[in-house]
Coordinates of C-alpha atoms in Angstrom, one line a residue:
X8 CA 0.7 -4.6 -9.3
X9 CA 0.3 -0.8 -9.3
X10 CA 2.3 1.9 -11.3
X11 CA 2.9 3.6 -8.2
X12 CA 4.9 0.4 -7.3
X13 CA 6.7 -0.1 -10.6
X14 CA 7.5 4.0 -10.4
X15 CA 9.2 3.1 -6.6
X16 CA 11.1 0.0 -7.8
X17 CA 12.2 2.1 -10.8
X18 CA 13.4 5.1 -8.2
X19 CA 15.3 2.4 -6.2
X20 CA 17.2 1.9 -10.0
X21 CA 18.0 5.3 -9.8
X22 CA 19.4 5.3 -6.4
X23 CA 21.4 2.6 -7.7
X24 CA 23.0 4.6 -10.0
X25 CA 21.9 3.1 -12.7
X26 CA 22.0 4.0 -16.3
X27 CA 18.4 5.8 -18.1
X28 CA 18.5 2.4 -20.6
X29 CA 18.9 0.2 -17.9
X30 CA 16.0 1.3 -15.8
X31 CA 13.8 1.3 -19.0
X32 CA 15.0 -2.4 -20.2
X33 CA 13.9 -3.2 -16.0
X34 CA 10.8 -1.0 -16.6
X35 CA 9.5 -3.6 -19.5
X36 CA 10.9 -6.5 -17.8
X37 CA 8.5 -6.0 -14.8
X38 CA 5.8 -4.2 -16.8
X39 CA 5.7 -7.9 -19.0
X40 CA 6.0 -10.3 -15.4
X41 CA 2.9 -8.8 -14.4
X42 CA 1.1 -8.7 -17.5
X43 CA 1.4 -12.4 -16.7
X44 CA 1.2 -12.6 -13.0
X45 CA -1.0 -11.2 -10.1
X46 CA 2.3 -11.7 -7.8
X47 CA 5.5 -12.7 -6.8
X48 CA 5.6 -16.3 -6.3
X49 CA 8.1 -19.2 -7.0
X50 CA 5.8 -21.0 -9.2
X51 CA 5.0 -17.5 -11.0
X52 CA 9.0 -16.9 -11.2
X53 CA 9.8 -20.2 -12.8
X54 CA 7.1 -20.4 -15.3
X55 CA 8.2 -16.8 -16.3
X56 CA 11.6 -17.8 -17.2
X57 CA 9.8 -21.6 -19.0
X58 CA 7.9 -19.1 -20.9
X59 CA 11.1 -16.6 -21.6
X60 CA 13.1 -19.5 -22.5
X61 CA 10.5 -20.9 -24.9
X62 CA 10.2 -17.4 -26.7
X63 CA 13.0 -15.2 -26.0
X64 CA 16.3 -15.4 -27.1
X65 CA 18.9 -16.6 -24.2
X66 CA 20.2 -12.7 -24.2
X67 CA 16.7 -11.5 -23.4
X68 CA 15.4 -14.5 -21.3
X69 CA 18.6 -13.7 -19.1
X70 CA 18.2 -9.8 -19.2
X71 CA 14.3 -10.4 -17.8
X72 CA 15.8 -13.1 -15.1
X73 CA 18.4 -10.7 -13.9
X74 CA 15.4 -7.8 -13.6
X75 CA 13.2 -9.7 -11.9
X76 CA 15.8 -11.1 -9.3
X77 CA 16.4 -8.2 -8.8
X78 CA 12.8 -7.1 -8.1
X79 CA 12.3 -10.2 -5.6
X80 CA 15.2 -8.6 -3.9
X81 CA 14.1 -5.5 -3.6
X82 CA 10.0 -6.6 -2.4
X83 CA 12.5 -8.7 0.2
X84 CA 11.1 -12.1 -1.2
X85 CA 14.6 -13.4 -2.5
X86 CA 12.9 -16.9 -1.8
X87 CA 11.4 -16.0 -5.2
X88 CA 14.2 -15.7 -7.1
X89 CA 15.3 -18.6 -10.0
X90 CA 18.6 -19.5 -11.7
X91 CA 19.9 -17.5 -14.4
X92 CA 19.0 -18.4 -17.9
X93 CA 22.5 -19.6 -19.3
X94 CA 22.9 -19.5 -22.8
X95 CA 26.3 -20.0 -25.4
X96 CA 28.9 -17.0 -25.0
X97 CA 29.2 -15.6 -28.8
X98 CA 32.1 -15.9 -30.3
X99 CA 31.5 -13.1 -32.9
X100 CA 29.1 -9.4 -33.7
X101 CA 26.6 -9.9 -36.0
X102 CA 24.7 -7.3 -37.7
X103 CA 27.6 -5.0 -38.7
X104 CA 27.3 -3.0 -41.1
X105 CA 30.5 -3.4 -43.7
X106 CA 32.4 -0.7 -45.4
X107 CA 29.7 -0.5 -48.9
X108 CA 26.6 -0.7 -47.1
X109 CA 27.8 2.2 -44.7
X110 CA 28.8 4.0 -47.6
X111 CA 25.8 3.2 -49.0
X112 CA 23.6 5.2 -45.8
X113 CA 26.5 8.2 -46.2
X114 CA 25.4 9.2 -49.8
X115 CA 21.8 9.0 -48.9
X116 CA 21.9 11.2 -46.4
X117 CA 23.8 12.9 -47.1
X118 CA 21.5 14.5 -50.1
X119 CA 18.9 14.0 -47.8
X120 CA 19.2 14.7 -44.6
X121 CA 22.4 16.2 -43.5
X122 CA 21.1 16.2 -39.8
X123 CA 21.7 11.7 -40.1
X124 CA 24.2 12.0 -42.7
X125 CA 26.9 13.8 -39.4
X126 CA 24.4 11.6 -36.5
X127 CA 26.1 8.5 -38.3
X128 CA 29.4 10.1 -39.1
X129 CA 29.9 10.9 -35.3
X130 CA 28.7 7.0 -34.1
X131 CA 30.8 5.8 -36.8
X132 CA 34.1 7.9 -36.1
X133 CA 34.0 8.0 -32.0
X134 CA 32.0 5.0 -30.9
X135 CA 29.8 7.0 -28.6
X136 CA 26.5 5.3 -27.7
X137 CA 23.7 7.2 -28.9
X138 CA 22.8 8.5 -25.5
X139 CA 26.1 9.9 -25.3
X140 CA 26.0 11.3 -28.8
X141 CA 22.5 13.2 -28.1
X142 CA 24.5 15.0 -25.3
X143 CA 27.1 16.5 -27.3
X144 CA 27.3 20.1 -27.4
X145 CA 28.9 22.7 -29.6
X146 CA 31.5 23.5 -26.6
X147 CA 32.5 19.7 -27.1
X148 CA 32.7 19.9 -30.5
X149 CA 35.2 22.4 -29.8
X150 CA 37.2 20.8 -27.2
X151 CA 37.6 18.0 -29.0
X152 CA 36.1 15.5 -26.7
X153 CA 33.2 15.0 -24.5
X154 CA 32.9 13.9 -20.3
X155 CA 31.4 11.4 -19.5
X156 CA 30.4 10.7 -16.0
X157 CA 28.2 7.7 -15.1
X158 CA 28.2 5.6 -12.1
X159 CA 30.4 7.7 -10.2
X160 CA 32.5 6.7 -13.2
X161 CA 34.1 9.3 -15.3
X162 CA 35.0 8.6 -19.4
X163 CA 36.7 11.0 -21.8
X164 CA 35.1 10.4 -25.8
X165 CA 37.8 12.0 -28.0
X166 CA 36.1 13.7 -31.0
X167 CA 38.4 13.3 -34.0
X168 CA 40.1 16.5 -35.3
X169 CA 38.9 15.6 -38.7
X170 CA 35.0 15.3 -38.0
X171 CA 35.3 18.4 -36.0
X172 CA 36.9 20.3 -39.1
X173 CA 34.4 18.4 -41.6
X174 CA 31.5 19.2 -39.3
X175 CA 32.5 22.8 -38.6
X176 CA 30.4 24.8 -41.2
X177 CA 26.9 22.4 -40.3
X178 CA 27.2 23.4 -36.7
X179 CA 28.1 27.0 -36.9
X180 CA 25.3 28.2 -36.3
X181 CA 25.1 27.0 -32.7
X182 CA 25.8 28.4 -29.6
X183 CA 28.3 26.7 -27.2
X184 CA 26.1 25.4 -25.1
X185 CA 23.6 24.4 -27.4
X186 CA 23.4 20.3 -28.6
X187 CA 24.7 19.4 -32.0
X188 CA 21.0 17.4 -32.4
X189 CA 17.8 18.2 -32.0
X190 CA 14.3 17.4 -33.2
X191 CA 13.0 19.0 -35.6
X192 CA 10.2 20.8 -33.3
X193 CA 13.1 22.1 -31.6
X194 CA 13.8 20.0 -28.8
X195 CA 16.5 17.6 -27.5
X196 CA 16.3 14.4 -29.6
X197 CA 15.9 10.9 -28.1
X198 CA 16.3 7.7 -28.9
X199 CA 13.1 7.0 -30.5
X200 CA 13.7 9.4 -32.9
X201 CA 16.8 8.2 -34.0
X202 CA 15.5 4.6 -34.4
X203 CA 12.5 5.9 -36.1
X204 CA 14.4 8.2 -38.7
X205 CA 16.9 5.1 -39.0
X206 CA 14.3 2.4 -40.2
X207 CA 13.3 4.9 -42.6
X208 CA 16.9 5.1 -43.8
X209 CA 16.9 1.5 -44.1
X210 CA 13.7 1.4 -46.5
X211 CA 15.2 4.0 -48.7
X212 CA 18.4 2.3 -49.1
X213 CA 17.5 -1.4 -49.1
X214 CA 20.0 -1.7 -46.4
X215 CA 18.9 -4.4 -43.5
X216 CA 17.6 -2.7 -40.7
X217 CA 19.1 -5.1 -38.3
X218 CA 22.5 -3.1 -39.5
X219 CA 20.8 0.5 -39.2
X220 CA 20.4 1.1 -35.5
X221 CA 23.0 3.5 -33.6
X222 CA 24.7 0.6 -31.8
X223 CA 25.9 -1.2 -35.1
X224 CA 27.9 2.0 -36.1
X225 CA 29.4 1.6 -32.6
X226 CA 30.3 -1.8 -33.7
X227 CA 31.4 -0.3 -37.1
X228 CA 34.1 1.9 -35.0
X229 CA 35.1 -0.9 -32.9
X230 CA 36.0 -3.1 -36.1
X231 CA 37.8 -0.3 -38.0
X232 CA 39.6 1.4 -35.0
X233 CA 40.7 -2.9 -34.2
X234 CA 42.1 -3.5 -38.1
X235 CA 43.5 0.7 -38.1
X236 CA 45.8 -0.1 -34.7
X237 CA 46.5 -3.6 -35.8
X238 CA 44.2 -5.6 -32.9
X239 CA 45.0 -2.9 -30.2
X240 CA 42.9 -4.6 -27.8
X241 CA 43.4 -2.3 -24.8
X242 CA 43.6 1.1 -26.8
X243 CA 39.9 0.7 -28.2
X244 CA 38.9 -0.6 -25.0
X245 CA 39.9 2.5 -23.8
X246 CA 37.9 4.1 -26.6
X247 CA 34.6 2.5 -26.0
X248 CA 34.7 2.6 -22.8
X249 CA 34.6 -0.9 -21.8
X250 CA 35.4 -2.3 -18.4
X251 CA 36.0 -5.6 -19.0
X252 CA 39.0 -5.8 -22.2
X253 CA 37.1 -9.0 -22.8
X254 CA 33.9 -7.4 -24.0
X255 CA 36.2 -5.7 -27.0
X256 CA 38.2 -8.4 -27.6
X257 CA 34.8 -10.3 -29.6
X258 CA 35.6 -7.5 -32.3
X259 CA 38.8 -9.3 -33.0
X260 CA 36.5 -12.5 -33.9
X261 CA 34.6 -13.3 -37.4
X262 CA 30.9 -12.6 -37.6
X263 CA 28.9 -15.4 -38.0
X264 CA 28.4 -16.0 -41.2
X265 CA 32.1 -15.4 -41.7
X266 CA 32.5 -18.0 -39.5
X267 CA 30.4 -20.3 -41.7
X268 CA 32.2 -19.4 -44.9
X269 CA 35.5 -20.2 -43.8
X270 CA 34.6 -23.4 -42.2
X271 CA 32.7 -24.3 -46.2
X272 CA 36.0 -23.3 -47.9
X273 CA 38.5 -25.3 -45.6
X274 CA 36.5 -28.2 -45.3
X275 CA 38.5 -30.7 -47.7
X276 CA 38.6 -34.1 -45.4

């Protein structure tokens, strides 16, 4: 398997519209098949998923099924191709941060590093992914709202008039069509960054790190924005972004251990 070949399968991803994330979870997914395998076979595809299966959680097994499915599609060898790797729908979100360990990240950073302290505020207070966060500008800021277009799809992130106003004297400085984040070389942050700068957060504040990553303060919003409009299902649906009203509907739905804990306490037969 060459790079060249990877690189066209990945350009075919593109042409499919899909999202940067997406074509880099597929990019790994193929990258690790042939770490394993010489080639596309039947044999090769089933003991890949065995070995996913075996290792992987079901989310990730499935992810790397769906990728390389794809692939055998794609090479025009769909003969190849296995059953998806089923695993139990989740009934709750784990790995949410709750209202004192947020707090918690606020006060540290915001003595320390006022760049995170308003990176975490905006996730927090809009929902945005972090992709979409990286490509705000000042303009937006100003608006009130950023466009989203992706997919031939089109999404509106309100900005809160209140994190505008509170945010107003760390951004003036920019110009309107300048980002809100960038490294500190100067340059357009990515995602790497972020994660990097957020395990580092995490070791400073003895918060978990499985609650310090960008998406769990999209979580964060979900929850609060769910209890604020009394379970308004479709409105933060809206909000996120989500296609399916299902997908936001597991907010409404205790974590876990939540789960755990009620069942311990109402156990009495």
């Amino acid at each position: 398997m060459t790079n060249n070949k990877i690189e066209d399968f990945l350009d075919y991803l593109y042409e499919c519209e899909m999202s940067p994330n997406t074509i880099q979870s597929y990019k790994y997914s193929v990258k690790q098949f042939f770490s394993r395998y010489s080639e596309i076979t039947k044999k090769n595809m089933i003991d890949f998923k065995k070995y996913l299966i075996e290792n992987k959680t079901a989310t990730t097994a499935g992810l790397r099924i769906v990728t390389m499915n794809k692939y055998c599609d794609w090479i025009g060898k769909p003969e190849c191709k296995v059953k998806p790797v089923k695993g139990q729908k989740k009934f709750f979100v784990d790995n949410i941060p709750n209202d004192e360990e947020y707090q918690k990240v606020l006060d540290f950073t915001k003595t320390h590093n006022l760049k995170y302290y308003w990176m975490i505020r905006f996730l927090a207070g809009t929902g945005m992914r972090i992709s979409e966060l990286l490509s705000v500008t000042k303009k937006d800021l100003q608006n009130g709202y950023i466009e989203i277009h992706s997919k031939g799809k089109e999404r509106r992130i309100i900005i809160p008039k209140s994190l505008s106003e509170e945010s107003a004297e760390y951004f003036s400085q920019r110009k309107e069509e300048e980002y809100l984040f960038y490294s500190r070389l100067g340059n357009k942050m990515n995602e790497r960054g972020v994660n990097s700068c957020f395990k580092y957060i995490a070791e400073q504040t003895g918060v978990k790190k499985e609650l310090l990553h960008p998406h769990a303060f999209r979580h964060y919003f979900a929850k609060k924005m769910l209890k604020a409009t009394n379970n308004d299902i479709s409105l933060v649906s809206s909000y996120l972004g989500h296609s399916n009203i299902a997908t936001t509907a597991i907010y409404t739905m205790s974590s876990r251990k939540e789960q755990e804990e009620q069942l311990n306490q109402n156990m009495t037969w």
